[in-house]
Amino acid sequence: MVPRLFRQRPASEPRGFVAASDADTSFYSAGVVQVKGVPLTGTIAACLGNYRYLVRAGDHEAICTLSGKKLKAYIWVTLGDNVVAELSPYNLTRGRIVQRL
């Protein structure tokens, strides 16, 4: 069965583009799962350039970038700052800094 992209326009409605209802387009949005990151609380150990930092938490190290909201709000981090990083669930050595503590 092919999902309907557009619904029939009643005669009382004006002509033009009419999108289908959400129930008709649920076929396309089904199965889309957003994967959450793994939180890590650590300390900035090194500045690597290009907004990349080495974050250490115990014996674990991750290369993290500064998130876009932090750059936009001019929130900078320096050596020794405590931060919360969100690690990629696919590669636990990469992530982004989401909060400075």
mmCIF file with all atom_site columns, C-alpha atoms in Angstrom:
data_model
loop_
_atom_site.group_PDB
_atom_site.id
_atom_site.type_symbol
_atom_site.label_atom_id
_atom_site.label_alt_id
_atom_site.label_comp_id
_atom_site.label_asym_id
_atom_site.label_entity_id
_atom_site.label_seq_id
_atom_site.pdbx_PDB_ins_code
_atom_site.Cartn_x
_atom_site.Cartn_y
_atom_site.Cartn_z
_atom_site.occupancy
_atom_site.B_iso_or_equiv
_atom_site.pdbx_formal_charge
_atom_site.auth_seq_id
_atom_site.auth_comp_id
_atom_site.auth_asym_id
_atom_site.auth_atom_id
_atom_site.pdbx_PDB_model_num
ATOM 1   C CA . MET A 1 1   ? 0.000   0.000  0.000  1.00 0.00 ? 1   MET A CA 1
ATOM 2   C CA . VAL A 1 2   ? 1.349   3.387  -0.984 1.00 0.00 ? 2   VAL A CA 1
ATOM 3   C CA . PRO A 1 3   ? 0.753   6.120  1.616  1.00 0.00 ? 3   PRO A CA 1
ATOM 4   C CA . ARG A 1 4   ? -1.252  9.109  0.476  1.00 0.00 ? 4   ARG A CA 1
ATOM 5   C CA . LEU A 1 5   ? 0.822   12.272 0.451  1.00 0.00 ? 5   LEU A CA 1
ATOM 6   C CA . PHE A 1 6   ? -2.057  14.627 -0.198 1.00 0.00 ? 6   PHE A CA 1
ATOM 7   C CA . ARG A 1 7   ? -5.649  14.459 0.885  1.00 0.00 ? 7   ARG A CA 1
ATOM 8   C CA . GLN A 1 8   ? -8.591  15.156 -1.367 1.00 0.00 ? 8   GLN A CA 1
ATOM 9   C CA . ARG A 1 9   ? -9.609  18.793 -1.322 1.00 0.00 ? 9   ARG A CA 1
ATOM 10  C CA . PRO A 1 10  ? -13.255 19.436 -0.538 1.00 0.00 ? 10  PRO A CA 1
ATOM 11  C CA . ALA A 1 11  ? -14.992 21.750 -2.974 1.00 0.00 ? 11  ALA A CA 1
ATOM 12  C CA . SER A 1 12  ? -15.413 24.366 -0.231 1.00 0.00 ? 12  SER A CA 1
ATOM 13  C CA . GLU A 1 13  ? -11.620 24.749 0.260  1.00 0.00 ? 13  GLU A CA 1
ATOM 14  C CA . PRO A 1 14  ? -9.542  27.010 -1.982 1.00 0.00 ? 14  PRO A CA 1
ATOM 15  C CA . ARG A 1 15  ? -7.234  25.494 -4.553 1.00 0.00 ? 15  ARG A CA 1
ATOM 16  C CA . GLY A 1 16  ? -3.521  25.161 -3.811 1.00 0.00 ? 16  GLY A CA 1
ATOM 17  C CA . PHE A 1 17  ? -1.105  22.923 -1.969 1.00 0.00 ? 17  PHE A CA 1
ATOM 18  C CA . VAL A 1 18  ? -2.789  20.992 0.829  1.00 0.00 ? 18  VAL A CA 1
ATOM 19  C CA . ALA A 1 19  ? -0.617  18.701 2.943  1.00 0.00 ? 19  ALA A CA 1
ATOM 20  C CA . ALA A 1 20  ? -1.925  15.412 4.224  1.00 0.00 ? 20  ALA A CA 1
ATOM 21  C CA . SER A 1 21  ? -2.873  15.020 7.858  1.00 0.00 ? 21  SER A CA 1
ATOM 22  C CA . ASP A 1 22  ? -0.329  13.752 10.391 1.00 0.00 ? 22  ASP A CA 1
ATOM 23  C CA . ALA A 1 23  ? -1.994  10.349 10.423 1.00 0.00 ? 23  ALA A CA 1
ATOM 24  C CA . ASP A 1 24  ? -1.310  9.919  6.696  1.00 0.00 ? 24  ASP A CA 1
ATOM 25  C CA . THR A 1 25  ? 2.367   10.938 6.916  1.00 0.00 ? 25  THR A CA 1
ATOM 26  C CA . SER A 1 26  ? 3.205   8.861  10.015 1.00 0.00 ? 26  SER A CA 1
ATOM 27  C CA . PHE A 1 27  ? 4.582   6.231  7.625  1.00 0.00 ? 27  PHE A CA 1
ATOM 28  C CA . TYR A 1 28  ? 7.607   8.448  6.974  1.00 0.00 ? 28  TYR A CA 1
ATOM 29  C CA . SER A 1 29  ? 8.339   9.402  10.575 1.00 0.00 ? 29  SER A CA 1
ATOM 30  C CA . ALA A 1 30  ? 7.937   5.899  12.014 1.00 0.00 ? 30  ALA A CA 1
ATOM 31  C CA . GLY A 1 31  ? 11.164  4.222  13.035 1.00 0.00 ? 31  GLY A CA 1
ATOM 32  C CA . VAL A 1 32  ? 13.188  7.420  13.438 1.00 0.00 ? 32  VAL A CA 1
ATOM 33  C CA . VAL A 1 33  ? 14.975  7.168  16.774 1.00 0.00 ? 33  VAL A CA 1
ATOM 34  C CA . GLN A 1 34  ? 17.142  9.922  18.160 1.00 0.00 ? 34  GLN A CA 1
ATOM 35  C CA . VAL A 1 35  ? 20.123  8.476  20.025 1.00 0.00 ? 35  VAL A CA 1
ATOM 36  C CA . LYS A 1 36  ? 21.076  10.297 23.220 1.00 0.00 ? 36  LYS A CA 1
ATOM 37  C CA . GLY A 1 37  ? 24.662  11.020 24.163 1.00 0.00 ? 37  GLY A CA 1
ATOM 38  C CA . VAL A 1 38  ? 26.495  9.591  27.165 1.00 0.00 ? 38  VAL A CA 1
ATOM 39  C CA . PRO A 1 39  ? 27.080  12.275 29.834 1.00 0.00 ? 39  PRO A CA 1
ATOM 40  C CA . LEU A 1 40  ? 30.596  12.690 31.242 1.00 0.00 ? 40  LEU A CA 1
ATOM 41  C CA . THR A 1 41  ? 31.664  15.091 33.989 1.00 0.00 ? 41  THR A CA 1
ATOM 42  C CA . GLY A 1 42  ? 35.349  15.877 33.824 1.00 0.00 ? 42  GLY A CA 1
ATOM 43  C CA . THR A 1 43  ? 38.097  18.465 33.707 1.00 0.00 ? 43  THR A CA 1
ATOM 44  C CA . ILE A 1 44  ? 39.706  20.230 30.755 1.00 0.00 ? 44  ILE A CA 1
ATOM 45  C CA . ALA A 1 45  ? 43.201  18.722 30.484 1.00 0.00 ? 45  ALA A CA 1
ATOM 46  C CA . ALA A 1 46  ? 44.425  20.322 27.241 1.00 0.00 ? 46  ALA A CA 1
ATOM 47  C CA . CYS A 1 47  ? 43.390  22.833 24.593 1.00 0.00 ? 47  CYS A CA 1
ATOM 48  C CA . LEU A 1 48  ? 43.856  21.287 21.146 1.00 0.00 ? 48  LEU A CA 1
ATOM 49  C CA . GLY A 1 49  ? 42.789  24.176 18.915 1.00 0.00 ? 49  GLY A CA 1
ATOM 50  C CA . ASN A 1 50  ? 39.738  24.705 16.701 1.00 0.00 ? 50  ASN A CA 1
ATOM 51  C CA . TYR A 1 51  ? 37.509  24.673 19.813 1.00 0.00 ? 51  TYR A CA 1
ATOM 52  C CA . ARG A 1 52  ? 38.617  21.134 20.672 1.00 0.00 ? 52  ARG A CA 1
ATOM 53  C CA . TYR A 1 53  ? 39.535  20.188 24.226 1.00 0.00 ? 53  TYR A CA 1
ATOM 54  C CA . LEU A 1 54  ? 40.804  17.062 25.955 1.00 0.00 ? 54  LEU A CA 1
ATOM 55  C CA . VAL A 1 55  ? 38.399  16.197 28.784 1.00 0.00 ? 55  VAL A CA 1
ATOM 56  C CA . ARG A 1 56  ? 39.563  13.808 31.522 1.00 0.00 ? 56  ARG A CA 1
ATOM 57  C CA . ALA A 1 57  ? 37.289  12.032 33.978 1.00 0.00 ? 57  ALA A CA 1
ATOM 58  C CA . GLY A 1 58  ? 39.234  9.563  36.078 1.00 0.00 ? 58  GLY A CA 1
ATOM 59  C CA . ASP A 1 59  ? 41.052  7.275  33.642 1.00 0.00 ? 59  ASP A CA 1
ATOM 60  C CA . HIS A 1 60  ? 38.813  8.103  30.666 1.00 0.00 ? 60  HIS A CA 1
ATOM 61  C CA . GLU A 1 61  ? 39.799  10.748 28.093 1.00 0.00 ? 61  GLU A CA 1
ATOM 62  C CA . ALA A 1 62  ? 37.681  12.240 25.329 1.00 0.00 ? 62  ALA A CA 1
ATOM 63  C CA . ILE A 1 63  ? 38.297  14.870 22.673 1.00 0.00 ? 63  ILE A CA 1
ATOM 64  C CA . CYS A 1 64  ? 35.373  17.276 22.878 1.00 0.00 ? 64  CYS A CA 1
ATOM 65  C CA . THR A 1 65  ? 34.337  20.350 20.934 1.00 0.00 ? 65  THR A CA 1
ATOM 66  C CA . LEU A 1 66  ? 32.537  23.338 22.341 1.00 0.00 ? 66  LEU A CA 1
ATOM 67  C CA . SER A 1 67  ? 28.817  23.182 21.515 1.00 0.00 ? 67  SER A CA 1
ATOM 68  C CA . GLY A 1 68  ? 27.227  25.800 19.283 1.00 0.00 ? 68  GLY A CA 1
ATOM 69  C CA . LYS A 1 69  ? 25.177  27.390 22.051 1.00 0.00 ? 69  LYS A CA 1
ATOM 70  C CA . LYS A 1 70  ? 28.317  27.930 24.128 1.00 0.00 ? 70  LYS A CA 1
ATOM 71  C CA . LEU A 1 71  ? 30.072  29.592 21.185 1.00 0.00 ? 71  LEU A CA 1
ATOM 72  C CA . LYS A 1 72  ? 27.071  31.781 20.440 1.00 0.00 ? 72  LYS A CA 1
ATOM 73  C CA . ALA A 1 73  ? 26.816  32.917 24.076 1.00 0.00 ? 73  ALA A CA 1
ATOM 74  C CA . TYR A 1 74  ? 30.603  33.554 24.261 1.00 0.00 ? 74  TYR A CA 1
ATOM 75  C CA . ILE A 1 75  ? 31.068  30.998 27.056 1.00 0.00 ? 75  ILE A CA 1
ATOM 76  C CA . TRP A 1 76  ? 34.706  29.940 27.007 1.00 0.00 ? 76  TRP A CA 1
ATOM 77  C CA . VAL A 1 77  ? 36.478  27.162 28.865 1.00 0.00 ? 77  VAL A CA 1
ATOM 78  C CA . THR A 1 78  ? 40.113  27.077 29.957 1.00 0.00 ? 78  THR A CA 1
ATOM 79  C CA . LEU A 1 79  ? 42.503  24.558 31.464 1.00 0.00 ? 79  LEU A CA 1
ATOM 80  C CA . GLY A 1 80  ? 41.236  23.147 34.749 1.00 0.00 ? 80  GLY A CA 1
ATOM 81  C CA . ASP A 1 81  ? 37.558  24.022 34.217 1.00 0.00 ? 81  ASP A CA 1
ATOM 82  C CA . ASN A 1 82  ? 35.037  21.383 35.252 1.00 0.00 ? 82  ASN A CA 1
ATOM 83  C CA . VAL A 1 83  ? 32.646  20.611 32.398 1.00 0.00 ? 83  VAL A CA 1
ATOM 84  C CA . VAL A 1 84  ? 29.844  18.268 31.423 1.00 0.00 ? 84  VAL A CA 1
ATOM 85  C CA . ALA A 1 85  ? 30.456  16.618 28.073 1.00 0.00 ? 85  ALA A CA 1
ATOM 86  C CA . GLU A 1 86  ? 28.043  14.571 25.994 1.00 0.00 ? 86  GLU A CA 1
ATOM 87  C CA . LEU A 1 87  ? 29.900  11.673 24.383 1.00 0.00 ? 87  LEU A CA 1
ATOM 88  C CA . SER A 1 88  ? 28.860  10.035 21.167 1.00 0.00 ? 88  SER A CA 1
ATOM 89  C CA . PRO A 1 89  ? 27.299  6.607  21.807 1.00 0.00 ? 89  PRO A CA 1
ATOM 90  C CA . TYR A 1 90  ? 29.127  5.319  18.729 1.00 0.00 ? 90  TYR A CA 1
ATOM 91  C CA . ASN A 1 91  ? 32.615  6.577  19.644 1.00 0.00 ? 91  ASN A CA 1
ATOM 92  C CA . LEU A 1 92  ? 33.265  7.178  23.351 1.00 0.00 ? 92  LEU A CA 1
ATOM 93  C CA . THR A 1 93  ? 36.446  9.144  22.628 1.00 0.00 ? 93  THR A CA 1
ATOM 94  C CA . ARG A 1 94  ? 34.554  11.997 20.893 1.00 0.00 ? 94  ARG A CA 1
ATOM 95  C CA . GLY A 1 95  ? 31.928  14.367 22.227 1.00 0.00 ? 95  GLY A CA 1
ATOM 96  C CA . ARG A 1 96  ? 30.876  17.942 22.820 1.00 0.00 ? 96  ARG A CA 1
ATOM 97  C CA . ILE A 1 97  ? 30.955  20.184 25.862 1.00 0.00 ? 97  ILE A CA 1
ATOM 98  C CA . VAL A 1 98  ? 27.411  21.101 26.855 1.00 0.00 ? 98  VAL A CA 1
ATOM 99  C CA . GLN A 1 99  ? 27.937  22.803 30.225 1.00 0.00 ? 99  GLN A CA 1
ATOM 100 C CA . ARG A 1 100 ? 30.671  24.511 32.232 1.00 0.00 ? 100 ARG A CA 1
ATOM 101 C CA . LEU A 1 101 ? 30.406  23.897 35.968 1.00 0.00 ? 101 LEU A CA 1
#
